[in-house]
Short mmCIF file of N, CA and C in Angstrom, two decimals:
data_model
loop_
_atom_site.label_atom_id
_atom_site.label_comp_id
_atom_site.label_asym_id
_atom_site.label_seq_id
_atom_site.Cartn_x
_atom_site.Cartn_y
_atom_site.Cartn_z
N MET A 1 -82.17 -9.64 22.96
CA MET A 1 -83.44 -10.08 23.46
C MET A 1 -84.54 -9.08 23.13
N ILE A 2 -84.20 -7.81 23.07
CA ILE A 2 -85.23 -6.80 22.80
C ILE A 2 -85.24 -6.38 21.34
N ALA A 3 -84.28 -6.86 20.54
CA ALA A 3 -84.20 -6.47 19.14
C ALA A 3 -85.47 -6.81 18.35
N PRO A 4 -86.10 -7.98 18.55
CA PRO A 4 -87.34 -8.24 17.80
C PRO A 4 -88.45 -7.23 18.10
N TYR A 5 -88.51 -6.76 19.31
CA TYR A 5 -89.54 -5.79 19.66
C TYR A 5 -89.27 -4.44 19.01
N TYR A 6 -87.99 -4.08 18.85
CA TYR A 6 -87.66 -2.85 18.13
C TYR A 6 -88.00 -2.99 16.65
N ALA A 7 -87.77 -4.19 16.10
CA ALA A 7 -88.01 -4.39 14.67
C ALA A 7 -89.48 -4.53 14.33
N PHE A 8 -90.24 -5.23 15.16
CA PHE A 8 -91.63 -5.54 14.81
C PHE A 8 -92.66 -4.86 15.70
N GLY A 9 -92.25 -4.25 16.78
CA GLY A 9 -93.20 -3.56 17.65
C GLY A 9 -94.08 -4.52 18.42
N ASP A 10 -95.36 -4.15 18.54
CA ASP A 10 -96.30 -4.96 19.31
C ASP A 10 -96.75 -6.22 18.58
N THR A 11 -96.45 -6.33 17.30
CA THR A 11 -96.93 -7.47 16.52
C THR A 11 -96.02 -8.70 16.64
N VAL A 12 -94.91 -8.59 17.37
CA VAL A 12 -94.00 -9.72 17.50
C VAL A 12 -94.66 -10.83 18.33
N GLU A 13 -94.46 -12.07 17.87
CA GLU A 13 -95.01 -13.22 18.58
C GLU A 13 -93.99 -13.70 19.61
N SER A 14 -94.41 -14.61 20.48
CA SER A 14 -93.49 -15.11 21.51
C SER A 14 -92.31 -15.84 20.88
N ASN A 15 -92.51 -16.52 19.77
CA ASN A 15 -91.42 -17.09 18.99
C ASN A 15 -91.17 -16.12 17.84
N PHE A 16 -90.18 -15.25 18.01
CA PHE A 16 -90.01 -14.16 17.05
C PHE A 16 -89.58 -14.65 15.67
N TYR A 17 -89.11 -15.89 15.54
CA TYR A 17 -88.79 -16.43 14.22
C TYR A 17 -90.03 -16.49 13.33
N LEU A 18 -91.21 -16.63 13.94
CA LEU A 18 -92.44 -16.67 13.16
C LEU A 18 -92.78 -15.30 12.57
N SER A 19 -92.20 -14.23 13.09
CA SER A 19 -92.44 -12.89 12.57
C SER A 19 -91.53 -12.53 11.41
N LEU A 20 -90.50 -13.33 11.18
CA LEU A 20 -89.54 -13.03 10.13
C LEU A 20 -90.06 -13.48 8.77
N PRO A 21 -89.67 -12.79 7.69
CA PRO A 21 -90.15 -13.18 6.35
C PRO A 21 -89.56 -14.52 5.92
N VAL A 22 -90.41 -15.38 5.40
CA VAL A 22 -89.99 -16.73 5.02
C VAL A 22 -89.19 -16.71 3.72
N SER A 23 -89.32 -15.67 2.92
CA SER A 23 -88.66 -15.62 1.62
C SER A 23 -87.15 -15.38 1.73
N ASN A 24 -86.65 -14.97 2.86
CA ASN A 24 -85.23 -14.66 3.03
C ASN A 24 -84.45 -15.95 3.27
N ILE A 25 -83.33 -16.12 2.54
CA ILE A 25 -82.52 -17.34 2.66
C ILE A 25 -81.84 -17.43 4.02
N ALA A 26 -81.48 -16.28 4.60
CA ALA A 26 -80.85 -16.29 5.92
C ALA A 26 -81.81 -16.82 6.98
N ILE A 27 -83.09 -16.55 6.80
CA ILE A 27 -84.09 -17.06 7.75
C ILE A 27 -84.17 -18.58 7.65
N HIS A 28 -84.09 -19.11 6.43
CA HIS A 28 -84.11 -20.56 6.25
C HIS A 28 -82.88 -21.21 6.91
N ILE A 29 -81.73 -20.57 6.78
CA ILE A 29 -80.53 -21.09 7.42
C ILE A 29 -80.70 -21.06 8.94
N GLY A 30 -81.31 -20.00 9.45
CA GLY A 30 -81.58 -19.91 10.88
C GLY A 30 -82.53 -21.00 11.35
N TYR A 31 -83.56 -21.30 10.54
CA TYR A 31 -84.49 -22.38 10.89
C TYR A 31 -83.78 -23.72 10.95
N ILE A 32 -82.81 -23.92 10.06
CA ILE A 32 -82.07 -25.18 10.04
C ILE A 32 -81.08 -25.24 11.20
N ALA A 33 -80.44 -24.11 11.51
CA ALA A 33 -79.40 -24.09 12.55
C ALA A 33 -79.99 -24.10 13.96
N LEU A 34 -81.21 -23.61 14.13
CA LEU A 34 -81.79 -23.50 15.46
C LEU A 34 -81.91 -24.84 16.19
N PRO A 35 -82.39 -25.91 15.55
CA PRO A 35 -82.44 -27.20 16.28
C PRO A 35 -81.06 -27.70 16.72
N PHE A 36 -80.04 -27.46 15.90
CA PHE A 36 -78.69 -27.87 16.30
C PHE A 36 -78.19 -27.05 17.49
N ALA A 37 -78.54 -25.78 17.52
CA ALA A 37 -78.15 -24.94 18.66
C ALA A 37 -78.84 -25.43 19.93
N VAL A 38 -80.11 -25.79 19.82
CA VAL A 38 -80.84 -26.29 20.98
C VAL A 38 -80.28 -27.65 21.42
N LEU A 39 -79.99 -28.52 20.45
CA LEU A 39 -79.45 -29.84 20.78
C LEU A 39 -78.09 -29.76 21.46
N THR A 40 -77.27 -28.80 21.08
CA THR A 40 -75.96 -28.68 21.72
C THR A 40 -76.03 -27.93 23.04
N ALA A 41 -77.01 -27.06 23.21
CA ALA A 41 -77.12 -26.30 24.45
C ALA A 41 -77.82 -27.10 25.55
N PHE A 42 -78.69 -28.02 25.18
CA PHE A 42 -79.45 -28.77 26.17
C PHE A 42 -78.57 -29.57 27.13
N PRO A 43 -77.56 -30.31 26.64
CA PRO A 43 -76.70 -31.02 27.60
C PRO A 43 -75.94 -30.08 28.53
N LEU A 44 -75.58 -28.90 28.04
CA LEU A 44 -74.89 -27.94 28.89
C LEU A 44 -75.80 -27.41 29.99
N LEU A 45 -77.08 -27.31 29.70
CA LEU A 45 -78.05 -26.89 30.72
C LEU A 45 -78.40 -28.04 31.65
N LEU A 46 -78.39 -29.25 31.12
CA LEU A 46 -78.76 -30.42 31.91
C LEU A 46 -77.69 -30.77 32.95
N PHE A 47 -76.43 -30.56 32.63
CA PHE A 47 -75.34 -30.97 33.52
C PHE A 47 -75.43 -30.32 34.91
N PRO A 48 -75.49 -28.98 35.03
CA PRO A 48 -75.56 -28.42 36.40
C PRO A 48 -76.84 -28.78 37.13
N ALA A 49 -77.94 -28.91 36.39
CA ALA A 49 -79.20 -29.29 37.04
C ALA A 49 -79.10 -30.71 37.59
N ARG A 50 -78.52 -31.60 36.80
CA ARG A 50 -78.36 -32.99 37.24
C ARG A 50 -77.40 -33.08 38.42
N GLN A 51 -76.33 -32.29 38.40
CA GLN A 51 -75.38 -32.28 39.52
C GLN A 51 -76.04 -31.77 40.80
N SER A 52 -76.86 -30.75 40.67
CA SER A 52 -77.54 -30.20 41.85
C SER A 52 -78.50 -31.21 42.46
N ILE A 53 -79.31 -31.82 41.62
CA ILE A 53 -80.26 -32.82 42.11
C ILE A 53 -79.52 -34.02 42.69
N SER A 54 -78.44 -34.43 42.05
CA SER A 54 -77.66 -35.56 42.55
C SER A 54 -77.06 -35.27 43.92
N SER A 55 -76.60 -34.03 44.12
CA SER A 55 -76.03 -33.71 45.44
C SER A 55 -77.10 -33.70 46.52
N VAL A 56 -78.31 -33.27 46.18
CA VAL A 56 -79.40 -33.31 47.15
C VAL A 56 -79.78 -34.75 47.46
N ILE A 57 -79.88 -35.58 46.44
CA ILE A 57 -80.26 -36.98 46.64
C ILE A 57 -79.19 -37.72 47.45
N THR A 58 -77.91 -37.51 47.12
CA THR A 58 -76.85 -38.22 47.85
C THR A 58 -76.67 -37.70 49.27
N TYR A 59 -77.17 -36.53 49.56
CA TYR A 59 -77.14 -36.05 50.94
C TYR A 59 -78.04 -36.92 51.81
N TYR A 60 -79.21 -37.26 51.27
CA TYR A 60 -80.16 -38.09 52.03
C TYR A 60 -79.91 -39.58 51.84
N PHE A 61 -79.35 -39.96 50.70
CA PHE A 61 -79.06 -41.37 50.42
C PHE A 61 -77.59 -41.50 50.02
N PRO A 62 -76.66 -41.54 50.97
CA PRO A 62 -75.23 -41.54 50.65
C PRO A 62 -74.77 -42.76 49.85
N ARG A 63 -75.50 -43.86 49.94
CA ARG A 63 -75.07 -45.06 49.21
C ARG A 63 -75.20 -44.90 47.70
N LEU A 64 -75.93 -43.87 47.24
CA LEU A 64 -76.08 -43.63 45.80
C LEU A 64 -74.98 -42.75 45.22
N GLN A 65 -74.00 -42.37 46.05
CA GLN A 65 -72.91 -41.49 45.61
C GLN A 65 -72.16 -42.12 44.44
N ASP A 66 -72.03 -41.39 43.35
CA ASP A 66 -71.27 -41.80 42.16
C ASP A 66 -71.73 -43.15 41.59
N THR A 67 -73.02 -43.37 41.52
CA THR A 67 -73.52 -44.61 40.93
C THR A 67 -74.11 -44.32 39.56
N LEU A 68 -74.04 -45.32 38.71
CA LEU A 68 -74.60 -45.19 37.38
C LEU A 68 -76.12 -45.11 37.44
N LYS A 69 -76.70 -45.78 38.43
CA LYS A 69 -78.15 -45.76 38.61
C LYS A 69 -78.65 -44.33 38.85
N LEU A 70 -77.96 -43.58 39.69
CA LEU A 70 -78.35 -42.19 39.97
C LEU A 70 -78.16 -41.32 38.74
N HIS A 71 -77.05 -41.50 38.04
CA HIS A 71 -76.77 -40.71 36.84
C HIS A 71 -77.83 -40.92 35.76
N ILE A 72 -78.13 -42.17 35.48
CA ILE A 72 -79.13 -42.48 34.46
C ILE A 72 -80.52 -42.06 34.93
N GLY A 73 -80.82 -42.30 36.20
CA GLY A 73 -82.14 -41.93 36.72
C GLY A 73 -82.42 -40.44 36.65
N THR A 74 -81.44 -39.62 37.06
CA THR A 74 -81.66 -38.17 37.00
C THR A 74 -81.72 -37.68 35.56
N THR A 75 -80.91 -38.26 34.68
CA THR A 75 -80.94 -37.85 33.27
C THR A 75 -82.29 -38.18 32.65
N VAL A 76 -82.76 -39.40 32.87
CA VAL A 76 -84.06 -39.80 32.31
C VAL A 76 -85.19 -38.96 32.91
N ALA A 77 -85.12 -38.69 34.20
CA ALA A 77 -86.15 -37.87 34.84
C ALA A 77 -86.19 -36.47 34.24
N PHE A 78 -85.02 -35.87 34.03
CA PHE A 78 -85.00 -34.54 33.41
C PHE A 78 -85.51 -34.57 31.98
N LEU A 79 -85.14 -35.60 31.23
CA LEU A 79 -85.63 -35.70 29.85
C LEU A 79 -87.14 -35.86 29.80
N VAL A 80 -87.69 -36.69 30.69
CA VAL A 80 -89.14 -36.88 30.74
C VAL A 80 -89.84 -35.59 31.13
N ILE A 81 -89.31 -34.90 32.14
CA ILE A 81 -89.92 -33.63 32.58
C ILE A 81 -89.87 -32.59 31.47
N CYS A 82 -88.72 -32.46 30.82
CA CYS A 82 -88.59 -31.47 29.74
C CYS A 82 -89.48 -31.81 28.55
N THR A 83 -89.58 -33.09 28.22
CA THR A 83 -90.46 -33.50 27.13
C THR A 83 -91.92 -33.24 27.47
N ALA A 84 -92.31 -33.55 28.69
CA ALA A 84 -93.69 -33.28 29.12
C ALA A 84 -94.00 -31.79 29.09
N LEU A 85 -93.07 -30.98 29.55
CA LEU A 85 -93.29 -29.53 29.50
C LEU A 85 -93.37 -29.01 28.07
N ALA A 86 -92.55 -29.58 27.18
CA ALA A 86 -92.60 -29.16 25.78
C ALA A 86 -93.92 -29.55 25.12
N ILE A 87 -94.49 -30.68 25.53
CA ILE A 87 -95.78 -31.10 24.98
C ILE A 87 -96.91 -30.27 25.56
N ILE A 88 -96.85 -30.00 26.86
CA ILE A 88 -97.92 -29.25 27.53
C ILE A 88 -97.95 -27.80 27.05
N PHE A 89 -96.79 -27.16 27.01
CA PHE A 89 -96.72 -25.74 26.65
C PHE A 89 -96.29 -25.62 25.19
N GLU A 90 -97.27 -25.50 24.31
CA GLU A 90 -96.95 -25.35 22.90
C GLU A 90 -96.44 -23.95 22.59
N ASP A 91 -96.84 -22.98 23.40
CA ASP A 91 -96.44 -21.60 23.19
C ASP A 91 -95.11 -21.35 23.90
N LEU A 92 -94.12 -20.91 23.15
CA LEU A 92 -92.81 -20.64 23.72
C LEU A 92 -92.87 -19.51 24.73
N GLY A 93 -93.76 -18.56 24.52
CA GLY A 93 -93.90 -17.43 25.43
C GLY A 93 -94.33 -17.86 26.82
N ALA A 94 -95.23 -18.83 26.90
CA ALA A 94 -95.68 -19.32 28.21
C ALA A 94 -94.54 -20.00 28.96
N THR A 95 -93.72 -20.75 28.24
CA THR A 95 -92.58 -21.41 28.86
C THR A 95 -91.59 -20.38 29.40
N ILE A 96 -91.30 -19.38 28.61
CA ILE A 96 -90.37 -18.34 29.05
C ILE A 96 -90.94 -17.54 30.21
N GLN A 97 -92.25 -17.34 30.22
CA GLN A 97 -92.87 -16.64 31.34
C GLN A 97 -92.74 -17.45 32.63
N PHE A 98 -92.96 -18.77 32.55
CA PHE A 98 -92.80 -19.61 33.74
C PHE A 98 -91.35 -19.59 34.23
N ILE A 99 -90.41 -19.70 33.31
CA ILE A 99 -89.01 -19.66 33.70
C ILE A 99 -88.67 -18.31 34.31
N GLY A 100 -89.20 -17.25 33.73
CA GLY A 100 -88.95 -15.92 34.25
C GLY A 100 -89.52 -15.71 35.64
N ILE A 101 -90.75 -16.16 35.84
CA ILE A 101 -91.38 -15.97 37.15
C ILE A 101 -90.68 -16.79 38.23
N ILE A 102 -90.43 -18.05 37.93
CA ILE A 102 -89.84 -18.92 38.95
C ILE A 102 -88.34 -18.66 39.11
N GLY A 103 -87.61 -18.73 38.01
CA GLY A 103 -86.16 -18.59 38.10
C GLY A 103 -85.69 -17.21 38.48
N THR A 104 -86.21 -16.21 37.80
CA THR A 104 -85.74 -14.85 38.05
C THR A 104 -86.11 -14.38 39.44
N ASN A 105 -87.30 -14.71 39.88
CA ASN A 105 -87.71 -14.28 41.21
C ASN A 105 -86.76 -14.84 42.28
N PHE A 106 -86.46 -16.12 42.17
CA PHE A 106 -85.60 -16.71 43.20
C PHE A 106 -84.13 -16.34 43.02
N LEU A 107 -83.65 -16.32 41.77
CA LEU A 107 -82.23 -16.01 41.56
C LEU A 107 -81.90 -14.54 41.74
N ALA A 108 -82.83 -13.66 41.40
CA ALA A 108 -82.54 -12.23 41.47
C ALA A 108 -82.98 -11.58 42.77
N PHE A 109 -83.97 -12.13 43.43
CA PHE A 109 -84.50 -11.47 44.62
C PHE A 109 -84.37 -12.31 45.89
N VAL A 110 -84.95 -13.50 45.89
CA VAL A 110 -85.05 -14.28 47.12
C VAL A 110 -83.68 -14.73 47.62
N ILE A 111 -82.91 -15.40 46.78
CA ILE A 111 -81.63 -15.95 47.23
C ILE A 111 -80.64 -14.85 47.64
N PRO A 112 -80.44 -13.78 46.83
CA PRO A 112 -79.51 -12.73 47.30
C PRO A 112 -79.94 -12.07 48.59
N CYS A 113 -81.23 -11.80 48.74
CA CYS A 113 -81.70 -11.18 49.98
C CYS A 113 -81.51 -12.12 51.17
N PHE A 114 -81.81 -13.38 50.98
CA PHE A 114 -81.66 -14.36 52.06
C PHE A 114 -80.19 -14.47 52.48
N VAL A 115 -79.30 -14.53 51.51
CA VAL A 115 -77.87 -14.63 51.82
C VAL A 115 -77.39 -13.36 52.51
N TYR A 116 -77.82 -12.19 52.01
CA TYR A 116 -77.42 -10.93 52.64
C TYR A 116 -77.92 -10.85 54.08
N LEU A 117 -79.16 -11.25 54.29
CA LEU A 117 -79.71 -11.20 55.65
C LEU A 117 -78.93 -12.11 56.60
N ASN A 118 -78.52 -13.27 56.13
CA ASN A 118 -77.76 -14.18 56.99
C ASN A 118 -76.33 -13.71 57.23
N ILE A 119 -75.70 -13.18 56.19
CA ILE A 119 -74.32 -12.75 56.34
C ILE A 119 -74.22 -11.48 57.19
N CYS A 120 -75.11 -10.55 56.96
CA CYS A 120 -75.03 -9.24 57.63
C CYS A 120 -75.84 -9.16 58.92
N LEU A 121 -76.34 -10.26 59.39
CA LEU A 121 -77.08 -10.26 60.65
C LEU A 121 -76.13 -9.93 61.80
N THR A 122 -76.41 -8.86 62.50
CA THR A 122 -75.59 -8.47 63.64
C THR A 122 -76.10 -9.21 64.87
N ARG A 123 -75.27 -10.08 65.36
CA ARG A 123 -75.65 -10.87 66.53
C ARG A 123 -75.19 -10.15 67.80
N PRO A 124 -75.90 -10.36 68.89
CA PRO A 124 -75.48 -9.72 70.14
C PRO A 124 -74.12 -10.23 70.59
N SER A 125 -73.40 -9.40 71.27
CA SER A 125 -72.05 -9.78 71.73
C SER A 125 -72.14 -10.89 72.77
N GLU A 126 -71.04 -11.56 72.94
CA GLU A 126 -70.98 -12.69 73.87
C GLU A 126 -70.71 -12.24 75.31
N GLU A 127 -70.80 -10.95 75.57
CA GLU A 127 -70.52 -10.45 76.91
C GLU A 127 -71.49 -11.02 77.94
N ASN A 128 -72.73 -11.10 77.57
CA ASN A 128 -73.75 -11.60 78.49
C ASN A 128 -73.92 -13.10 78.30
N SER A 129 -72.91 -13.86 78.68
CA SER A 129 -72.98 -15.31 78.49
C SER A 129 -73.94 -15.96 79.47
N THR A 130 -74.34 -15.23 80.51
CA THR A 130 -75.30 -15.79 81.45
C THR A 130 -76.69 -15.87 80.82
N GLN A 131 -76.94 -14.99 79.88
CA GLN A 131 -78.24 -14.99 79.20
C GLN A 131 -78.10 -15.86 77.95
N SER A 132 -78.62 -17.07 77.99
CA SER A 132 -78.43 -17.99 76.88
C SER A 132 -79.37 -17.69 75.72
N VAL A 133 -80.51 -17.14 75.99
CA VAL A 133 -81.48 -16.85 74.94
C VAL A 133 -81.60 -15.33 74.81
N THR A 134 -81.36 -14.85 73.59
CA THR A 134 -81.50 -13.42 73.32
C THR A 134 -82.83 -13.21 72.62
N SER A 135 -83.54 -12.21 73.04
CA SER A 135 -84.85 -11.97 72.43
C SER A 135 -84.67 -11.41 71.01
N TRP A 136 -85.64 -11.71 70.15
CA TRP A 136 -85.59 -11.24 68.78
C TRP A 136 -85.67 -9.73 68.70
N THR A 137 -86.32 -9.10 69.65
CA THR A 137 -86.39 -7.64 69.62
C THR A 137 -85.01 -7.02 69.81
N LYS A 138 -84.18 -7.62 70.65
CA LYS A 138 -82.82 -7.11 70.83
C LYS A 138 -81.98 -7.36 69.58
N VAL A 139 -82.17 -8.51 68.95
CA VAL A 139 -81.42 -8.82 67.73
C VAL A 139 -81.84 -7.88 66.61
N LEU A 140 -83.14 -7.69 66.43
CA LEU A 140 -83.63 -6.82 65.35
C LEU A 140 -83.28 -5.36 65.58
N ALA A 141 -83.14 -4.96 66.82
CA ALA A 141 -82.81 -3.56 67.11
C ALA A 141 -81.38 -3.21 66.70
N LYS A 142 -80.51 -4.20 66.54
CA LYS A 142 -79.11 -3.95 66.20
C LYS A 142 -78.83 -3.98 64.71
N GLN A 143 -79.85 -4.20 63.88
CA GLN A 143 -79.63 -4.35 62.44
C GLN A 143 -79.52 -2.99 61.75
N SER A 144 -78.83 -2.99 60.60
CA SER A 144 -78.64 -1.75 59.84
C SER A 144 -79.88 -1.45 58.99
N PHE A 145 -79.90 -0.25 58.45
CA PHE A 145 -81.00 0.17 57.57
C PHE A 145 -81.03 -0.69 56.31
N GLU A 146 -79.86 -1.00 55.76
CA GLU A 146 -79.78 -1.84 54.56
C GLU A 146 -80.31 -3.24 54.84
N TRP A 147 -80.09 -3.74 56.05
CA TRP A 147 -80.59 -5.06 56.41
C TRP A 147 -82.12 -5.07 56.36
N TYR A 148 -82.73 -4.00 56.86
CA TYR A 148 -84.19 -3.90 56.82
C TYR A 148 -84.71 -3.74 55.39
N LEU A 149 -83.95 -3.04 54.54
CA LEU A 149 -84.34 -2.93 53.13
C LEU A 149 -84.29 -4.31 52.46
N ALA A 150 -83.26 -5.08 52.75
CA ALA A 150 -83.16 -6.43 52.19
C ALA A 150 -84.30 -7.32 52.71
N LEU A 151 -84.65 -7.16 53.96
CA LEU A 151 -85.78 -7.91 54.53
C LEU A 151 -87.09 -7.53 53.84
N ALA A 152 -87.27 -6.24 53.60
CA ALA A 152 -88.48 -5.78 52.91
C ALA A 152 -88.53 -6.31 51.48
N LEU A 153 -87.40 -6.33 50.79
CA LEU A 153 -87.36 -6.86 49.43
C LEU A 153 -87.63 -8.36 49.42
N LEU A 154 -87.09 -9.08 50.39
CA LEU A 154 -87.35 -10.51 50.49
C LEU A 154 -88.83 -10.79 50.72
N ILE A 155 -89.43 -10.08 51.64
CA ILE A 155 -90.86 -10.28 51.93
C ILE A 155 -91.70 -9.91 50.72
N THR A 156 -91.37 -8.80 50.06
CA THR A 156 -92.12 -8.36 48.88
C THR A 156 -92.02 -9.38 47.75
N SER A 157 -90.82 -9.89 47.50
CA SER A 157 -90.66 -10.87 46.42
C SER A 157 -91.37 -12.17 46.74
N LEU A 158 -91.39 -12.57 48.01
CA LEU A 158 -92.13 -13.78 48.38
C LEU A 158 -93.64 -13.58 48.29
N LEU A 159 -94.10 -12.36 48.51
CA LEU A 159 -95.53 -12.08 48.38
C LEU A 159 -95.96 -11.96 46.92
N PHE A 160 -95.10 -11.39 46.08
CA PHE A 160 -95.45 -11.21 44.68
C PHE A 160 -95.34 -12.49 43.87
N PHE A 161 -94.54 -13.46 44.33
CA PHE A 161 -94.37 -14.70 43.58
C PHE A 161 -95.69 -15.43 43.34
N PRO A 162 -96.49 -15.73 44.38
CA PRO A 162 -97.76 -16.41 44.10
C PRO A 162 -98.73 -15.54 43.30
N LEU A 163 -98.67 -14.24 43.50
CA LEU A 163 -99.54 -13.34 42.74
C LEU A 163 -99.21 -13.40 41.25
N CYS A 164 -97.92 -13.32 40.91
CA CYS A 164 -97.51 -13.37 39.51
C CYS A 164 -97.78 -14.74 38.90
N LEU A 165 -97.53 -15.80 39.65
CA LEU A 165 -97.78 -17.14 39.14
C LEU A 165 -99.27 -17.37 38.92
N THR A 166 -100.10 -16.90 39.82
CA THR A 166 -101.55 -17.01 39.66
C THR A 166 -102.02 -16.21 38.46
N GLY A 167 -101.46 -15.01 38.28
CA GLY A 167 -101.82 -14.20 37.12
C GLY A 167 -101.45 -14.87 35.81
N LEU A 168 -100.28 -15.50 35.77
CA LEU A 168 -99.87 -16.22 34.56
C LEU A 168 -100.78 -17.41 34.30
N LEU A 169 -101.08 -18.19 35.32
CA LEU A 169 -101.98 -19.33 35.14
C LEU A 169 -103.37 -18.88 34.71
N TYR A 170 -103.85 -17.79 35.28
CA TYR A 170 -105.16 -17.26 34.90
C TYR A 170 -105.17 -16.83 33.44
N SER A 171 -104.11 -16.16 33.00
CA SER A 171 -104.07 -15.71 31.60
C SER A 171 -103.93 -16.89 30.64
N LEU A 172 -103.25 -17.96 31.06
CA LEU A 172 -103.13 -19.14 30.20
C LEU A 172 -104.45 -19.90 30.11
N ILE A 173 -105.16 -19.99 31.23
CA ILE A 173 -106.43 -20.73 31.24
C ILE A 173 -107.52 -19.98 30.48
N ASN A 174 -107.61 -18.69 30.72
CA ASN A 174 -108.68 -17.90 30.10
C ASN A 174 -108.31 -17.31 28.75
N GLY A 175 -107.11 -17.55 28.32
CA GLY A 175 -106.69 -17.09 27.00
C GLY A 175 -106.52 -15.65 26.95
#
């Protein structure tokens, strides 16, 4: 991923194939092979996304479980969305930036912190069963230092997400 930047420095474009010399035969083979690589990788990327959306839809609408209508509908919806995004974002760099901001933020920061906070939450003991409601101050007082670090990282990543997304949109609009 970083090899083009080592080879071309700051002059590399978002689609690094455009920085390669056209006179080289290996580059021509790469140009021919790239669409086939994308065509074979797209269904592999589409499958888990379609399964995830289908599980969410069938949770709310159980009668659609394992129906051809749901399968075709989600596939067509993903194809339309991906085609629209490909038409809207002509620059590959902008697409990768959107994927990086949205996907990486949630997969690398938000979801792990949220899961850690839920798993490692120290709940008050059941000794005081007469007290049905425990105050949040008592619950928060029993947490570990690492739990507070995870909470700080979660809050920071949630605060930086709109800032980074706004910055990307601003740079795309103003060029």
